[in-house]
């Protein structure tokens, strides 16, 4: 699942935005030649191998100079020495699939992700509209008809019952469907005669009249009318997103679908010294890629904090909205197999255009048909584009078992989101049926075949909670410990592999190894102090591990005194 840019509208006054932008936490710098001693330190390579250490020397620039074992003699002539008091120190986290600005914008609009019923959602929408009577559009996100137990998609009439005096547009949790009221549908001029666009579907009722839900490319007819956020609102959204990420120990992200406006917000933050995370940008399409970067990937900017090196492409939708492209019919919707958003030729042309200029294609593929099509495209393109390409497949959720070994054979990277498995389980079982689950969320199978696997959250679709992702990967259970023994437990992975997926493997997936991700000497000193040893706590307590401090380039950017 993934989310396109979420239109937030004109949400806050410029004065409020400016005030909140100035409230960013000031990093506490570490002095030249800083020695952090007396720690329970550990680092991971991308295969999950662990190296433990007892002290770390950081040089003038904020890079790791040397790691020390307990038997080693520590240097005495240092400018600053920090006693770690035996605390656990690990590399900071990398989230390999985030929609960065959207994560901040989502905190500024109506959030329906916590609603358990349609009636609860209607009440929340009505209250929000009453709170903001002067907003021309009511915008929100996060609804999920499966979670509501509705047995159907919501309708415009359902939304009209909450707000009928102005347009309302609510994005589904996965970002692949939108829910509109009658006023929004009328504003877009959508009628029974409006044809479904390529790669999209309008859900229809009697006489083919639009019922209120628009899937994938069909969303454009409504979303294009929603007022875009102003630059100062994007700046505020970036600041909010950074604060959330740093509090969860995340210092680097792969921003999937970087827009021109989003890139400009990142550049403004970098120019003003307010960029406190590392962003590996993947442009929202080829035109955006060329506009931002030109003929080749950008340099790494602001001390390796910003880089545009790839392009995000979409091949299908999501399971929840039945837009994921499947090889066979949906078990709960005979006759439907989802929506390929591009033809095979179009996909190959786009991937080829990116690859010939040295950019890294990252293709969204959720259904087994979509994953096979991307693998087939990679197999063909590898004959022309040799070398270390690191073709990425984003989500790689449903894979035909015969295709699992092909990821490693084709040097493809699987960029997956463990938390989706716990959220999607009941819906995936309904959509696929029991006989087609063997290749679903099959992380252990991918790893055992030798596939590089990087982990992320897909925020704002899911929270930026790395420990929840690690727990899901290790246990295949949700926060309530369900199902007993784990869902498809043969796909559980080790803690070391899970931690690698959120650190060194994430750097490798973004072609950033050697810069950050593993605390190897020469890399940036991006690290965390955490409340417990993640390799030792019981499975039931993995979600309770806390990030106490987050450090970037040898400077504390979250926590501490």
CSV table of N, CA, C and O in Angstrom, one decimal, residues 387-439:
chain,number,residue,atom,x,y,z
A,387,UNK,N,25.6,-3.9,-14.7
A,387,UNK,CA,26.2,-3.2,-13.5
A,387,UNK,C,25.3,-3.2,-12.3
A,387,UNK,O,24.3,-3.9,-12.3
A,388,UNK,N,25.7,-2.4,-11.3
A,388,UNK,CA,25.0,-2.4,-10.0
A,388,UNK,C,23.8,-1.5,-10.1
A,388,UNK,O,23.9,-0.3,-9.7
A,389,UNK,N,22.6,-2.0,-10.5
A,389,UNK,CA,21.5,-1.2,-10.7
A,389,UNK,C,20.5,-1.1,-9.5
A,389,UNK,O,19.9,-0.1,-9.3
A,390,UNK,N,20.5,-2.2,-8.8
A,390,UNK,CA,19.6,-2.3,-7.6
A,390,UNK,C,18.2,-1.9,-7.9
A,390,UNK,O,17.6,-1.0,-7.3
A,391,UNK,N,17.6,-2.6,-8.8
A,391,UNK,CA,16.1,-2.4,-9.1
A,391,UNK,C,15.3,-2.7,-7.9
A,391,UNK,O,15.5,-3.7,-7.2
A,392,UNK,N,14.5,-1.8,-7.5
A,392,UNK,CA,13.6,-1.9,-6.3
A,392,UNK,C,12.2,-2.2,-6.7
A,392,UNK,O,11.6,-1.7,-7.6
A,393,UNK,N,11.6,-3.2,-5.9
A,393,UNK,CA,10.2,-3.4,-6.0
A,393,UNK,C,9.6,-3.0,-4.6
A,393,UNK,O,9.9,-3.6,-3.6
A,394,UNK,N,8.7,-2.0,-4.6
A,394,UNK,CA,8.2,-1.5,-3.4
A,394,UNK,C,6.9,-2.3,-3.0
A,394,UNK,O,6.0,-2.5,-3.8
A,395,UNK,N,6.9,-2.8,-1.8
A,395,UNK,CA,5.8,-3.5,-1.2
A,395,UNK,C,6.0,-5.0,-1.4
A,395,UNK,O,6.0,-5.8,-0.4
A,396,UNK,N,6.0,-5.5,-2.6
A,396,UNK,CA,6.3,-6.9,-2.9
A,396,UNK,C,5.4,-7.8,-2.0
A,396,UNK,O,5.9,-8.7,-1.4
A,397,UNK,N,4.1,-7.5,-1.9
A,397,UNK,CA,3.3,-8.1,-0.9
A,397,UNK,C,2.8,-9.5,-1.3
A,397,UNK,O,2.9,-10.4,-0.5
A,398,UNK,N,2.3,-9.6,-2.5
A,398,UNK,CA,1.7,-10.9,-2.9
A,398,UNK,C,2.5,-11.4,-4.1
A,398,UNK,O,2.5,-10.8,-5.1
A,399,UNK,N,3.2,-12.5,-3.9
A,399,UNK,CA,4.1,-13.0,-4.9
A,399,UNK,C,3.8,-14.5,-5.1
A,399,UNK,O,3.6,-15.3,-4.2
A,400,UNK,N,3.6,-14.9,-6.4
A,400,UNK,CA,3.5,-16.3,-6.7
A,400,UNK,C,4.7,-17.0,-6.2
A,400,UNK,O,5.8,-16.6,-6.5
A,401,UNK,N,4.6,-18.1,-5.5
A,401,UNK,CA,5.8,-18.8,-5.0
A,401,UNK,C,6.8,-19.1,-6.0
A,401,UNK,O,8.0,-19.1,-5.7
A,402,UNK,N,6.4,-19.3,-7.3
A,402,UNK,CA,7.5,-19.6,-8.3
A,402,UNK,C,8.3,-18.4,-8.6
A,402,UNK,O,9.4,-18.6,-9.1
A,403,UNK,N,7.8,-17.2,-8.2
A,403,UNK,CA,8.6,-16.0,-8.5
A,403,UNK,C,9.5,-15.6,-7.4
A,403,UNK,O,10.3,-14.7,-7.6
A,404,UNK,N,9.3,-16.2,-6.2
A,404,UNK,CA,10.1,-15.8,-5.1
A,404,UNK,C,11.6,-15.8,-5.3
A,404,UNK,O,12.4,-14.9,-5.0
A,405,UNK,N,12.2,-16.9,-5.9
A,405,UNK,CA,13.6,-17.0,-6.2
A,405,UNK,C,14.1,-16.0,-7.2
A,405,UNK,O,15.3,-15.6,-7.3
A,406,UNK,N,13.2,-15.5,-8.0
A,406,UNK,CA,13.6,-14.6,-9.1
A,406,UNK,C,14.1,-13.2,-8.6
A,406,UNK,O,14.9,-12.6,-9.3
A,407,UNK,N,13.7,-12.8,-7.4
A,407,UNK,CA,14.2,-11.5,-6.9
A,407,UNK,C,15.7,-11.6,-6.8
A,407,UNK,O,16.4,-10.7,-7.3
A,408,UNK,N,16.2,-12.6,-6.1
A,408,UNK,CA,17.7,-12.8,-6.0
A,408,UNK,C,18.3,-13.0,-7.3
A,408,UNK,O,19.4,-12.5,-7.6
A,409,UNK,N,17.7,-13.8,-8.2
A,409,UNK,CA,18.3,-14.1,-9.5
A,409,UNK,C,18.5,-12.9,-10.3
A,409,UNK,O,19.5,-12.8,-11.1
A,410,UNK,N,17.6,-11.9,-10.1
A,410,UNK,CA,17.6,-10.7,-10.9
A,410,UNK,C,18.2,-9.5,-10.2
A,410,UNK,O,18.2,-8.4,-10.7
A,411,UNK,N,18.8,-9.8,-9.0
A,411,UNK,CA,19.4,-8.7,-8.2
A,411,UNK,C,18.4,-7.6,-7.9
A,411,UNK,O,18.8,-6.4,-7.9
A,412,UNK,N,17.2,-8.0,-7.7
A,412,UNK,CA,16.1,-7.0,-7.3
A,412,UNK,C,16.1,-6.9,-5.8
A,412,UNK,O,16.3,-7.9,-5.0
A,413,UNK,N,15.8,-5.7,-5.3
A,413,UNK,CA,15.6,-5.5,-3.9
A,413,UNK,C,14.1,-5.4,-3.5
A,413,UNK,O,13.3,-4.8,-4.2
A,414,UNK,N,13.7,-6.1,-2.5
A,414,UNK,CA,12.4,-6.1,-2.0
A,414,UNK,C,12.3,-5.1,-0.9
A,414,UNK,O,12.9,-5.2,0.2
A,415,UNK,N,11.6,-4.0,-1.1
A,415,UNK,CA,11.3,-2.9,-0.1
A,415,UNK,C,10.0,-3.2,0.5
A,415,UNK,O,8.9,-2.9,-0.1
A,416,UNK,N,9.9,-3.7,1.7
A,416,UNK,CA,8.7,-4.2,2.3
A,416,UNK,C,8.4,-3.4,3.6
A,416,UNK,O,9.3,-2.8,4.2
A,417,UNK,N,7.1,-3.6,4.1
A,417,UNK,CA,6.7,-2.9,5.3
A,417,UNK,C,6.1,-3.9,6.2
A,417,UNK,O,4.9,-4.3,6.0
A,418,UNK,N,6.8,-4.4,7.2
A,418,UNK,CA,6.3,-5.5,8.1
A,418,UNK,C,5.0,-5.2,8.7
A,418,UNK,O,4.2,-6.1,8.9
A,419,UNK,N,4.8,-4.0,9.1
A,419,UNK,CA,3.6,-3.6,9.9
A,419,UNK,C,2.3,-3.8,9.0
A,419,UNK,O,1.2,-4.1,9.5
A,420,UNK,N,2.5,-3.8,7.7
A,420,UNK,CA,1.3,-4.1,6.8
A,420,UNK,C,0.8,-5.5,7.0
A,420,UNK,O,-0.4,-5.7,6.9
A,421,UNK,N,1.6,-6.4,7.4
A,421,UNK,CA,1.2,-7.8,7.5
A,421,UNK,C,0.2,-7.9,8.6
A,421,UNK,O,-0.9,-8.6,8.5
A,422,UNK,N,0.4,-7.3,9.8
A,422,UNK,CA,-0.5,-7.3,10.9
A,422,UNK,C,-1.8,-6.6,10.6
A,422,UNK,O,-2.8,-7.0,11.0
A,423,UNK,N,-1.7,-5.5,9.9
A,423,UNK,CA,-2.8,-4.7,9.6
A,423,UNK,C,-3.7,-5.3,8.5
A,423,UNK,O,-4.9,-5.3,8.6
A,424,UNK,N,-3.0,-6.0,7.6
A,424,UNK,CA,-3.7,-6.5,6.4
A,424,UNK,C,-4.3,-7.9,6.5
A,424,UNK,O,-5.1,-8.4,5.7
A,425,UNK,N,-3.8,-8.7,7.6
A,425,UNK,CA,-4.1,-10.1,7.6
A,425,UNK,C,-5.5,-10.5,7.4
A,425,UNK,O,-5.8,-11.3,6.5
A,426,UNK,N,-6.5,-10.0,8.1
A,426,UNK,CA,-7.9,-10.4,7.8
A,426,UNK,C,-8.3,-10.1,6.4
A,426,UNK,O,-9.0,-10.9,5.8
A,427,UNK,N,-8.0,-8.9,5.9
A,427,UNK,CA,-8.4,-8.5,4.6
A,427,UNK,C,-7.7,-9.3,3.5
A,427,UNK,O,-8.3,-9.7,2.6
A,428,UNK,N,-6.4,-9.6,3.7
A,428,UNK,CA,-5.6,-10.4,2.8
A,428,UNK,C,-6.2,-11.8,2.7
A,428,UNK,O,-6.3,-12.4,1.6
A,429,UNK,N,-6.6,-12.4,3.8
A,429,UNK,CA,-7.2,-13.7,3.8
A,429,UNK,C,-8.5,-13.7,3.0
A,429,UNK,O,-8.8,-14.6,2.3
A,430,UNK,N,-9.3,-12.6,3.2
A,430,UNK,CA,-10.6,-12.5,2.4
A,430,UNK,C,-10.3,-12.3,1.0
A,430,UNK,O,-11.0,-12.9,0.1
A,431,UNK,N,-9.4,-11.4,0.6
A,431,UNK,CA,-9.1,-11.1,-0.8
A,431,UNK,C,-8.5,-12.3,-1.6
A,431,UNK,O,-8.8,-12.5,-2.7
A,432,UNK,N,-7.7,-13.1,-0.9
A,432,UNK,CA,-7.0,-14.1,-1.6
A,432,UNK,C,-7.5,-15.5,-1.4
A,432,UNK,O,-7.3,-16.4,-2.3
A,433,UNK,N,-8.0,-15.8,-0.2
A,433,UNK,CA,-8.4,-17.2,0.1
A,433,UNK,C,-7.2,-17.9,0.6
A,433,UNK,O,-6.1,-17.5,0.4
A,434,UNK,N,-7.4,-19.0,1.3
A,434,UNK,CA,-6.3,-19.7,2.0
A,434,UNK,C,-5.3,-20.4,1.0
A,434,UNK,O,-4.1,-20.6,1.4
A,435,UNK,N,-5.7,-20.7,-0.2
A,435,UNK,CA,-4.8,-21.4,-1.1
A,435,UNK,C,-3.8,-20.5,-1.8
A,435,UNK,O,-2.9,-21.0,-2.5
A,436,UNK,N,-3.9,-19.2,-1.6
A,436,UNK,CA,-3.0,-18.3,-2.4
A,436,UNK,C,-2.2,-17.4,-1.4
A,436,UNK,O,-1.7,-16.3,-1.8
A,437,UNK,N,-1.9,-17.9,-0.2
A,437,UNK,CA,-1.2,-17.1,0.8
A,437,UNK,C,0.2,-17.4,0.9
A,437,UNK,O,1.0,-16.8,1.7
A,438,UNK,N,0.7,-18.5,0.2
A,438,UNK,CA,2.1,-18.9,0.5
A,438,UNK,C,3.1,-17.9,0.1
A,438,UNK,O,4.2,-17.9,0.6
A,439,UNK,N,2.8,-17.1,-0.9
A,439,UNK,CA,3.8,-16.0,-1.3
A,439,UNK,C,3.4,-14.7,-0.7
A,439,UNK,O,3.9,-13.7,-1.2
